[in-house]
């Protein structure tokens, strides 16, 4: 008999939900986490009374009622709705592209006028089948919006020319002929009152967690403590990089505390011109309608990933996907290890996707429906 039923590597959303559900079923879990805190990338830290989203802005949204009901047991959510502002030089535009954006760009008032303006711009371009992001963007919103609100932002974000990027990246950006500037289409949306970390504290209240422990530093010791392992770290590292290293895009966050109550009047302002080196500024207090005397802002820079950087966005191009498929085949042969979460599945997942994935994994594993 081993001391634990499950060793869980990573105290992020996937690992924490698995641990919570296994514990509820009478199993004994140990979580090890290499960072000095729980919560993974959802972690929020209290600075000057403000919950700062340490690994980038996290807005919860879903249309899945089961997922929404599930997360409610750990927190109450406020009514925050994501409506970012785009700043191009000193012009401000409403995002996602909607009638407010078109009115500011061209002075048009009705949906019909806006559609005519965009059609007129598209007609000049002669694009039949878009083959890259630039062509896709122009055929959606015309050249002017592309030049001012898309080109600079996208090239900073991906570190490559829009003509060299795949068209699908821009397809998920909504274009609306209404005055609705809610960024998401989902039924449910909000920020947990008190920040995300409190959710994890509640989930892990009765579970043993060891922080500052890297699985790979003491792998054998920890594996031998438990009957089974749930691994939420990088899958290529787990298998000793035998098929090569999976690639990511990384980010740098520069945080600043300012002695002013309200710096930019919105949680998210995107800087869409190429000349400004960061992609956006987050002002954290606005996620919770904060009235603190000071404010905390974060400038977000998109950077090329190198060893030691945080792996934020998987580069799901053909080469990397093929490499991942090889690791996945190996993972499927391990009958005592469950691989879950964004790093082990090498896929960009929003929080609601991770909750659905984790609950699905729990149901399959414990044989329920
Ligand atoms: P993680 O949160 O990364 O957790 C994995 C944990 O495992 C980490 O804590 C890591 O330190 C630990 N770990 C890894 N390797 C080891 C090891 N060897 N030993 C010990 N511990 C290890 N989702 C939304 O729904 N809305 C948003 O607005 C949103 N914004 C985002 C913005 C950014 C910039 C990013 C990067 C993501 C965003 N997400 C958002 C996605 C969200 O962060 C993820 O869905 C979620 O954090 C994934 O949870 P996870 O458990 O899979 O991974
Ligand atoms: N995008 C843009 N201008 C903006 C915001 C987004 O051109 O002001 C484009 C950009 O190409 C980006 C894509 O839309 O990669 C998706 O943006 P989103 O903000 O949804 O991506 P996220 O940052 O959440 O991954």
Short mmCIF file of C-alpha atoms and ligand atoms in Angstrom, two decimals:
data_model
loop_
_atom_site.label_atom_id
_atom_site.label_comp_id
_atom_site.label_asym_id
_atom_site.label_seq_id
_atom_site.Cartn_x
_atom_site.Cartn_y
_atom_site.Cartn_z
CA UNK A 1 0.00 0.00 0.00
CA UNK A 2 1.36 3.38 -0.98
CA UNK A 3 0.86 6.46 1.14
CA UNK A 4 -1.33 8.27 -1.43
CA UNK A 5 -3.83 7.19 -4.04
CA UNK A 6 -2.86 10.07 -6.33
CA UNK A 7 0.18 12.22 -6.85
CA UNK A 8 -0.96 15.34 -8.68
CA UNK A 9 1.71 17.36 -10.44
CA UNK A 10 0.59 21.00 -10.70
CA UNK A 11 -1.81 23.04 -8.56
CA UNK A 12 -3.47 24.73 -11.55
CA UNK A 13 -7.12 24.41 -12.50
CA UNK A 14 -6.94 20.88 -13.91
CA UNK A 15 -4.89 19.42 -11.05
CA UNK A 16 -6.94 21.18 -8.38
CA UNK A 17 -10.30 20.00 -9.74
CA UNK A 18 -9.02 16.45 -10.05
CA UNK A 19 -7.68 16.55 -6.48
CA UNK A 20 -10.93 18.01 -5.13
CA UNK A 21 -13.09 15.40 -6.86
CA UNK A 22 -10.84 12.48 -5.92
CA UNK A 23 -10.78 13.62 -2.28
CA UNK A 24 -14.58 13.86 -2.33
CA UNK A 25 -14.58 10.19 -3.32
CA UNK A 26 -12.47 9.23 -0.33
CA UNK A 27 -9.10 9.15 -2.12
CA UNK A 28 -5.89 10.48 -0.60
CA UNK A 29 -4.07 13.03 -2.76
CA UNK A 30 -0.77 14.83 -2.67
CA UNK A 31 -0.25 17.84 -4.92
CA UNK A 32 3.23 19.06 -5.78
CA UNK A 33 3.65 22.47 -7.41
CA UNK A 34 6.89 23.98 -8.62
CA UNK A 35 5.81 27.58 -8.13
CA UNK A 36 5.50 29.16 -4.70
CA UNK A 37 1.72 29.43 -4.97
CA UNK A 38 -1.39 27.50 -6.00
CA UNK A 39 -3.74 28.45 -8.86
CA UNK A 40 -1.47 27.98 -11.89
CA UNK A 41 -1.93 30.73 -14.45
CA UNK A 42 -5.24 31.80 -12.90
CA UNK A 43 -3.40 32.98 -9.78
CA UNK A 44 -4.30 36.44 -8.48
CA UNK A 45 -2.22 38.31 -5.91
CA UNK A 46 -3.48 41.03 -3.63
CA UNK A 47 -1.50 44.25 -4.17
CA UNK A 48 -2.73 47.46 -2.51
CA UNK A 49 -6.12 45.78 -1.97
CA UNK A 50 -6.40 44.99 -5.69
CA UNK A 51 -6.49 41.43 -7.08
CA UNK A 52 -3.73 41.43 -9.67
CA UNK A 53 -3.96 38.77 -12.41
CA UNK A 54 -0.29 37.75 -12.30
CA UNK A 55 -0.22 35.67 -15.48
CA UNK A 56 -2.41 37.82 -17.69
CA UNK A 57 -6.01 39.00 -17.59
CA UNK A 58 -8.42 36.16 -16.84
CA UNK A 59 -12.07 36.66 -17.67
CA UNK A 60 -14.36 33.75 -16.99
CA UNK A 61 -16.94 33.04 -19.69
CA UNK A 62 -18.90 29.99 -20.75
CA UNK A 63 -22.17 28.84 -22.27
CA UNK A 64 -21.91 25.49 -20.52
CA UNK A 65 -24.38 25.54 -17.63
CA UNK A 66 -22.79 22.53 -15.97
CA UNK A 67 -19.41 24.29 -15.90
CA UNK A 68 -20.95 27.55 -14.66
CA UNK A 69 -22.85 25.80 -11.86
CA UNK A 70 -19.74 23.86 -10.91
CA UNK A 71 -17.51 26.90 -10.44
CA UNK A 72 -20.21 28.76 -8.48
CA UNK A 73 -19.68 26.42 -5.51
CA UNK A 74 -16.25 27.99 -5.00
CA UNK A 75 -16.99 31.68 -5.61
CA UNK A 76 -19.55 34.32 -6.41
CA UNK A 77 -19.00 36.00 -9.75
CA UNK A 78 -19.56 39.69 -10.45
CA UNK A 79 -21.18 41.19 -13.56
CA UNK A 80 -17.93 42.14 -15.34
CA UNK A 81 -18.30 42.14 -19.12
CA UNK A 82 -15.25 42.31 -21.30
CA UNK A 83 -15.39 45.33 -23.60
CA UNK A 84 -11.81 46.23 -24.49
CA UNK A 85 -10.80 49.55 -25.97
CA UNK A 86 -8.34 49.73 -28.87
CA UNK A 87 -5.94 52.64 -28.90
CA UNK A 88 -4.35 53.56 -32.21
CA UNK A 89 -2.06 56.58 -31.66
CA UNK A 90 -4.48 58.92 -29.88
CA UNK A 91 -7.66 57.54 -31.36
CA UNK A 92 -9.82 55.22 -29.25
CA UNK A 93 -12.08 52.53 -30.71
CA UNK A 94 -14.57 50.11 -29.24
CA UNK A 95 -13.83 46.39 -29.49
CA UNK A 96 -14.85 43.89 -30.74
CA UNK A 97 -15.68 45.48 -34.09
CA UNK A 98 -19.19 46.85 -33.74
CA UNK A 99 -21.28 49.89 -34.71
CA UNK A 100 -19.41 52.09 -32.18
CA UNK A 101 -16.15 51.18 -33.93
CA UNK A 102 -17.59 51.89 -37.38
CA UNK A 103 -19.14 55.16 -36.24
CA UNK A 104 -15.81 56.35 -34.84
CA UNK A 105 -13.91 55.22 -37.96
CA UNK A 106 -16.23 56.65 -40.63
CA UNK A 107 -19.05 58.59 -38.95
CA UNK A 108 -21.63 56.05 -40.18
CA UNK A 109 -24.82 55.74 -38.11
CA UNK A 110 -26.80 52.77 -39.38
CA UNK A 111 -25.82 49.12 -39.89
CA UNK A 112 -26.61 49.53 -43.58
CA UNK A 113 -24.15 52.43 -43.94
CA UNK A 114 -21.47 50.50 -42.07
CA UNK A 115 -21.92 47.41 -44.21
CA UNK A 116 -21.79 49.53 -47.38
CA UNK A 117 -18.54 51.20 -46.24
CA UNK A 118 -16.89 47.87 -45.50
CA UNK A 119 -18.14 46.36 -48.78
CA UNK A 120 -16.73 49.33 -50.71
CA UNK A 121 -13.29 48.72 -49.16
CA UNK A 122 -13.42 44.97 -49.70
CA UNK A 123 -14.42 45.41 -53.35
CA UNK A 124 -11.19 47.33 -54.06
CA UNK A 125 -9.01 44.42 -52.96
CA UNK A 126 -9.92 41.57 -55.31
CA UNK A 127 -9.48 38.85 -52.69
CA UNK A 128 -11.44 35.75 -53.61
CA UNK A 129 -10.18 33.07 -51.23
CA UNK A 130 -8.14 34.52 -48.28
CA UNK A 131 -4.86 32.64 -47.94
CA UNK A 132 -3.36 34.43 -44.95
CA UNK A 133 -4.36 36.58 -41.98
CA UNK A 134 -3.99 39.89 -43.82
CA UNK A 135 -6.33 38.79 -46.61
CA UNK A 136 -8.77 37.28 -44.14
CA UNK A 137 -8.88 40.47 -42.06
CA UNK A 138 -9.32 42.73 -45.08
CA UNK A 139 -12.12 40.57 -46.41
CA UNK A 140 -13.91 40.82 -43.07
CA UNK A 141 -13.58 44.51 -42.19
CA UNK A 142 -11.80 46.29 -45.05
CA UNK A 143 -8.33 47.78 -45.29
CA UNK A 144 -8.74 50.78 -42.97
CA UNK A 145 -9.71 48.79 -39.88
CA UNK A 146 -7.07 46.23 -40.77
CA UNK A 147 -4.34 48.88 -40.94
CA UNK A 148 -5.35 50.67 -37.75
CA UNK A 149 -6.67 47.99 -35.42
CA UNK A 150 -5.35 44.63 -36.58
CA UNK A 151 -2.00 44.76 -38.36
CA UNK A 152 0.21 46.26 -35.63
CA UNK A 153 -1.42 44.34 -32.78
CA UNK A 154 -1.28 40.98 -34.54
CA UNK A 155 2.32 41.39 -35.71
CA UNK A 156 3.39 42.28 -32.15
CA UNK A 157 1.39 39.41 -30.70
CA UNK A 158 2.74 36.71 -33.01
CA UNK A 159 6.12 38.19 -33.93
CA UNK A 160 5.44 37.53 -37.60
CA UNK A 161 3.98 39.41 -40.57
CA UNK A 162 0.23 39.13 -41.09
CA UNK A 163 0.93 37.82 -44.58
CA UNK A 164 2.79 34.88 -43.01
CA UNK A 165 0.11 34.03 -40.44
CA UNK A 166 -2.77 31.61 -40.94
CA UNK A 167 -6.21 33.10 -41.63
CA UNK A 168 -7.99 31.18 -38.84
CA UNK A 169 -6.47 33.33 -36.04
CA UNK A 170 -8.66 36.28 -36.97
CA UNK A 171 -11.82 34.30 -37.69
CA UNK A 172 -12.72 34.15 -34.02
CA UNK A 173 -12.70 37.96 -33.66
CA UNK A 174 -16.35 39.01 -33.79
CA UNK A 175 -17.64 41.60 -36.30
CA UNK A 176 -21.06 42.92 -35.39
CA UNK A 177 -23.49 45.32 -37.03
CA UNK A 178 -25.02 46.16 -33.65
CA UNK A 179 -23.94 48.37 -30.76
CA UNK A 180 -23.17 45.31 -28.62
CA UNK A 181 -19.56 45.56 -27.47
CA UNK A 182 -19.46 42.48 -25.25
CA UNK A 183 -16.33 40.65 -26.41
CA UNK A 184 -17.76 37.20 -25.75
CA UNK A 185 -20.86 35.50 -27.09
CA UNK A 186 -21.25 33.28 -24.03
CA UNK A 187 -24.30 33.11 -21.80
CA UNK A 188 -22.32 33.48 -18.57
CA UNK A 189 -19.43 35.84 -17.81
CA UNK A 190 -17.77 37.43 -14.80
CA UNK A 191 -14.84 37.69 -12.41
CA UNK A 192 -14.87 35.87 -9.07
CA UNK A 193 -15.36 38.32 -6.19
CA UNK A 194 -12.12 38.29 -4.22
CA UNK A 195 -10.00 36.98 -7.10
CA UNK A 196 -9.20 33.54 -8.46
CA UNK A 197 -6.79 32.39 -5.76
CA UNK A 198 -9.66 32.16 -3.25
CA UNK A 199 -11.29 29.54 -5.51
CA UNK A 200 -8.19 27.36 -5.28
CA UNK A 201 -7.88 27.87 -1.52
CA UNK A 202 -11.38 26.53 -1.17
CA UNK A 203 -10.84 23.59 -3.52
CA UNK A 204 -7.63 22.56 -1.79
CA UNK A 205 -8.66 23.26 1.80
CA UNK A 206 -8.44 19.56 2.85
CA UNK A 207 -5.68 18.48 0.50
CA UNK A 208 -1.95 18.25 1.14
CA UNK A 209 -0.03 20.62 -1.15
CA UNK A 210 3.74 20.95 -1.34
CA UNK A 211 4.89 24.16 -3.01
CA UNK A 212 8.31 24.81 -4.57
CA UNK A 213 8.66 21.17 -5.63
CA UNK A 214 9.58 20.37 -9.20
CA UNK A 215 8.45 16.86 -10.11
CA UNK A 216 11.50 16.33 -12.31
CA UNK A 217 13.95 17.11 -9.50
CA UNK A 218 12.69 14.19 -7.36
CA UNK A 219 10.67 12.17 -9.83
CA UNK A 220 11.26 8.65 -8.52
CA UNK A 221 10.66 9.58 -4.91
CA UNK A 222 7.32 11.24 -5.63
CA UNK A 223 6.13 8.64 -8.13
CA UNK A 224 6.71 5.93 -5.57
CA UNK A 225 4.55 7.69 -2.98
CA UNK A 226 1.30 7.16 -4.89
CA UNK A 227 -0.62 4.49 -6.77
CA UNK A 228 -1.27 6.79 -9.71
CA UNK A 229 -0.06 10.13 -11.06
CA UNK A 230 -2.01 13.00 -12.58
CA UNK A 231 0.46 15.04 -14.61
CA UNK A 232 -0.39 18.61 -15.69
CA UNK A 233 3.12 19.78 -16.64
CA UNK A 234 4.80 19.76 -20.07
CA UNK A 235 4.34 16.47 -21.88
CA UNK A 236 7.63 16.71 -23.81
CA UNK A 237 9.55 17.20 -20.57
CA UNK A 238 7.80 14.17 -19.06
CA UNK A 239 9.17 12.01 -21.86
CA UNK A 240 12.65 13.51 -21.76
CA UNK A 241 12.15 15.52 -24.98
CA UNK A 242 12.78 12.35 -26.97
CA UNK A 243 10.94 13.62 -30.04
CA UNK A 244 12.17 17.22 -29.63
CA UNK A 245 10.92 20.32 -27.80
CA UNK A 246 7.40 21.62 -28.34
CA UNK A 247 7.32 25.34 -29.10
CA UNK A 248 5.39 28.10 -27.37
CA UNK A 249 4.85 31.83 -27.52
CA UNK A 250 5.68 33.59 -24.26
CA UNK A 251 4.74 36.87 -22.56
CA UNK A 252 6.44 39.40 -20.33
CA UNK A 253 4.42 41.35 -17.78
CA UNK A 254 5.66 44.67 -16.41
CA UNK A 255 3.66 45.63 -13.34
CA UNK A 256 3.48 49.12 -11.90
CA UNK A 257 1.70 50.56 -8.87
CA UNK A 258 0.50 54.09 -9.55
CA UNK A 259 -0.52 56.75 -7.11
CA UNK A 260 -3.65 57.54 -9.03
CA UNK A 261 -7.16 56.23 -8.64
CA UNK A 262 -7.99 55.58 -12.26
CA UNK A 263 -5.33 55.29 -14.94
CA UNK A 264 -7.20 54.29 -18.10
CA UNK A 265 -10.88 53.87 -17.18
CA UNK A 266 -11.11 50.31 -18.49
CA UNK A 267 -9.70 46.90 -17.54
CA UNK A 268 -8.18 46.27 -20.98
CA UNK A 269 -6.74 48.74 -23.49
CA UNK A 270 -5.14 47.23 -26.60
CA UNK A 271 -2.34 49.23 -28.23
CA UNK A 272 -2.78 48.47 -31.90
CA UNK A 273 0.03 50.51 -33.46
CA UNK A 274 3.36 48.87 -34.25
CA UNK A 275 5.41 51.66 -32.61
CA UNK A 276 4.26 50.90 -29.04
CA UNK A 277 6.18 47.78 -27.97
CA UNK A 278 3.53 46.25 -25.69
CA UNK A 279 0.23 44.79 -26.90
CA UNK A 280 -2.00 45.91 -24.08
CA UNK A 281 -2.29 47.51 -20.66
CA UNK A 282 -4.40 45.85 -18.02
CA UNK A 283 -5.72 47.94 -15.12
CA UNK A 284 -6.68 45.25 -12.63
CA UNK A 285 -9.03 47.14 -10.31
CA UNK A 286 -11.61 47.53 -13.08
CA UNK A 287 -12.22 43.76 -13.14
CA UNK A 288 -13.87 44.19 -9.75
CA UNK A 289 -15.03 47.83 -10.02
CA UNK A 290 -12.41 48.75 -7.39
CA UNK A 291 -12.40 52.09 -5.58
CA UNK A 292 -8.91 51.82 -4.01
CA UNK A 293 -6.78 54.97 -3.79
CA UNK A 294 -4.00 53.50 -5.90
CA UNK A 295 -4.04 51.41 -9.05
CA UNK A 296 -1.97 48.56 -10.48
CA UNK A 297 -1.33 48.36 -14.19
CA UNK A 298 0.42 45.70 -16.28
CA UNK A 299 2.03 46.23 -19.64
CA UNK A 300 1.92 43.00 -21.60
CA UNK A 301 4.67 42.19 -24.11
CA UNK A 302 4.54 39.23 -26.43
CA UNK A 303 7.93 37.49 -26.72
CA UNK A 304 9.61 34.59 -28.48
CA UNK A 305 9.76 31.60 -26.15
CA UNK A 306 13.16 30.42 -24.95
CA UNK A 307 14.19 27.75 -22.44
CA UNK A 308 13.25 28.92 -18.96
CA UNK A 309 10.45 31.27 -20.11
CA UNK A 310 6.85 30.58 -19.16
CA UNK A 311 5.19 28.51 -21.90
CA UNK A 312 1.97 30.49 -22.45
CA UNK A 313 0.57 29.79 -25.91
CA UNK A 314 1.25 26.52 -27.75
CA UNK A 315 2.25 27.00 -31.38
CA UNK A 316 -0.16 24.52 -32.89
CA UNK A 317 1.38 24.44 -36.36
CA UNK A 318 1.85 21.23 -38.29
CA UNK A 319 5.38 20.49 -37.08
CA UNK A 320 4.49 20.90 -33.41
CA UNK A 321 1.18 19.06 -33.71
CA UNK A 322 2.94 16.10 -35.30
CA UNK A 323 5.51 16.08 -32.53
CA UNK A 324 2.75 16.27 -29.92
CA UNK A 325 0.96 13.32 -31.56
CA UNK A 326 4.08 11.21 -30.93
CA UNK A 327 4.12 12.19 -27.24
CA UNK A 328 0.40 11.57 -26.98
CA UNK A 329 0.83 8.04 -28.31
CA UNK A 330 3.40 7.39 -25.57
CA UNK A 331 1.11 8.93 -22.96
CA UNK A 332 -1.69 6.57 -23.94
CA UNK A 333 0.53 3.60 -23.11
CA UNK A 334 1.02 4.72 -19.48
CA UNK A 335 -1.70 3.06 -17.48
CA UNK A 336 -0.78 4.63 -14.15
CA UNK A 337 -0.56 8.22 -15.37
CA UNK A 338 -3.30 10.65 -16.41
CA UNK A 339 -2.18 13.57 -18.58
CA UNK A 340 -4.41 16.62 -18.35
CA UNK A 341 -4.46 20.40 -18.76
CA UNK A 342 -3.01 22.84 -21.24
CA UNK A 343 0.64 21.76 -20.95
CA UNK A 344 0.11 18.01 -20.94
CA UNK A 345 -2.40 18.23 -23.82
CA UNK A 346 -0.43 20.93 -25.67
CA UNK A 347 -3.53 22.94 -26.43
CA UNK A 348 -4.81 26.41 -25.63
CA UNK A 349 -7.73 25.91 -23.26
CA UNK A 350 -9.84 28.62 -21.64
CA UNK A 351 -10.76 28.04 -18.00
CA UNK A 352 -14.21 26.77 -18.86
CA UNK A 353 -12.67 24.22 -21.27
CA UNK A 354 -10.34 23.01 -18.53
CA UNK A 355 -13.23 22.57 -16.09
CA UNK A 356 -15.14 20.55 -18.69
CA UNK A 357 -12.02 18.48 -19.48
CA UNK A 358 -11.27 17.82 -15.82
CA UNK A 359 -14.86 16.82 -14.98
CA UNK A 360 -14.95 14.56 -18.00
CA UNK A 361 -11.67 12.96 -16.95
CA UNK A 362 -12.98 12.44 -13.40
CA UNK A 363 -16.18 10.84 -14.70
CA UNK A 364 -14.31 8.48 -16.99
CA UNK A 365 -11.73 7.62 -14.38
CA UNK A 366 -14.14 6.96 -11.53
CA UNK A 367 -16.69 5.41 -13.85
CA UNK A 368 -19.67 7.72 -13.38
CA UNK A 369 -21.89 9.68 -15.67
P1 LIG B 1 -1.80 25.80 -15.42
O1 LIG B 1 -2.66 26.86 -14.87
O2 LIG B 1 -0.62 26.21 -16.23
O3 LIG B 1 -1.34 24.85 -14.25
C1 LIG B 1 -0.28 23.92 -14.36
C2 LIG B 1 0.51 23.97 -13.07
O4 LIG B 1 1.49 22.92 -13.07
C3 LIG B 1 1.30 25.27 -12.92
O5 LIG B 1 1.03 25.86 -11.68
C4 LIG B 1 2.76 24.82 -13.04
O6 LIG B 1 3.65 25.61 -12.24
C5 LIG B 1 2.69 23.40 -12.53
N1 LIG B 1 3.78 22.56 -13.03
C6 LIG B 1 4.19 22.43 -14.32
N2 LIG B 1 5.24 21.59 -14.38
C7 LIG B 1 5.49 21.18 -13.11
C8 LIG B 1 6.47 20.34 -12.55
N3 LIG B 1 7.41 19.74 -13.30
N4 LIG B 1 6.46 20.12 -11.21
C9 LIG B 1 5.53 20.74 -10.42
N5 LIG B 1 4.58 21.57 -10.91
C10 LIG B 1 4.56 21.78 -12.24
N6 LIG B 1 -8.87 31.52 -19.77
C11 LIG B 1 -10.11 32.06 -19.72
O7 LIG B 1 -11.09 31.34 -19.55
N7 LIG B 1 -10.29 33.42 -19.81
C12 LIG B 1 -9.24 34.27 -19.99
O8 LIG B 1 -9.44 35.49 -20.08
C13 LIG B 1 -7.93 33.72 -20.06
N8 LIG B 1 -6.87 34.52 -20.24
C14 LIG B 1 -5.63 33.97 -20.34
C15 LIG B 1 -4.57 34.83 -20.56
C16 LIG B 1 -3.28 34.32 -20.68
C17 LIG B 1 -2.14 35.25 -20.89
C18 LIG B 1 -3.08 32.91 -20.60
C19 LIG B 1 -1.71 32.33 -20.77
C20 LIG B 1 -4.14 32.06 -20.38
C21 LIG B 1 -5.43 32.58 -20.25
N9 LIG B 1 -6.52 31.75 -20.01
C22 LIG B 1 -7.78 32.30 -19.94
C23 LIG B 1 -6.37 30.27 -19.91
C24 LIG B 1 -6.19 29.75 -18.46
O9 LIG B 1 -5.01 30.30 -17.92
C25 LIG B 1 -6.08 28.21 -18.52
O10 LIG B 1 -7.28 27.67 -19.01
C26 LIG B 1 -5.78 27.53 -17.18
O11 LIG B 1 -4.87 28.22 -16.38
C27 LIG B 1 -5.21 26.15 -17.46
O12 LIG B 1 -5.10 25.38 -16.29
P2 LIG B 1 -4.09 24.16 -16.24
O13 LIG B 1 -4.28 23.52 -14.92
O14 LIG B 1 -4.21 23.35 -17.45
O15 LIG B 1 -2.63 24.81 -16.37
N1 LIG B 2 -6.74 41.21 -32.65
C1 LIG B 2 -6.41 42.38 -33.28
N2 LIG B 2 -6.58 43.56 -32.62
C2 LIG B 2 -7.06 43.62 -31.36
C3 LIG B 2 -7.41 42.42 -30.72
C4 LIG B 2 -7.23 41.22 -31.39
O1 LIG B 2 -5.96 42.35 -34.41
O2 LIG B 2 -7.18 44.73 -30.81
C5 LIG B 2 -6.53 39.93 -33.39
C6 LIG B 2 -5.14 39.36 -33.19
O3 LIG B 2 -4.73 38.80 -34.42
C7 LIG B 2 -5.33 38.28 -32.18
C8 LIG B 2 -6.72 37.76 -32.54
O4 LIG B 2 -7.43 38.92 -32.99
O5 LIG B 2 -4.35 37.29 -32.29
C9 LIG B 2 -7.44 37.14 -31.37
O6 LIG B 2 -7.51 38.08 -30.33
P1 LIG B 2 -7.96 37.74 -28.87
O7 LIG B 2 -7.87 38.98 -28.06
O8 LIG B 2 -9.25 37.03 -28.95
O9 LIG B 2 -6.84 36.70 -28.44
P2 LIG B 2 -6.24 36.42 -27.03
O10 LIG B 2 -5.28 37.51 -26.74
O11 LIG B 2 -7.39 36.35 -26.08
O12 LIG B 2 -5.56 35.11 -27.27
#
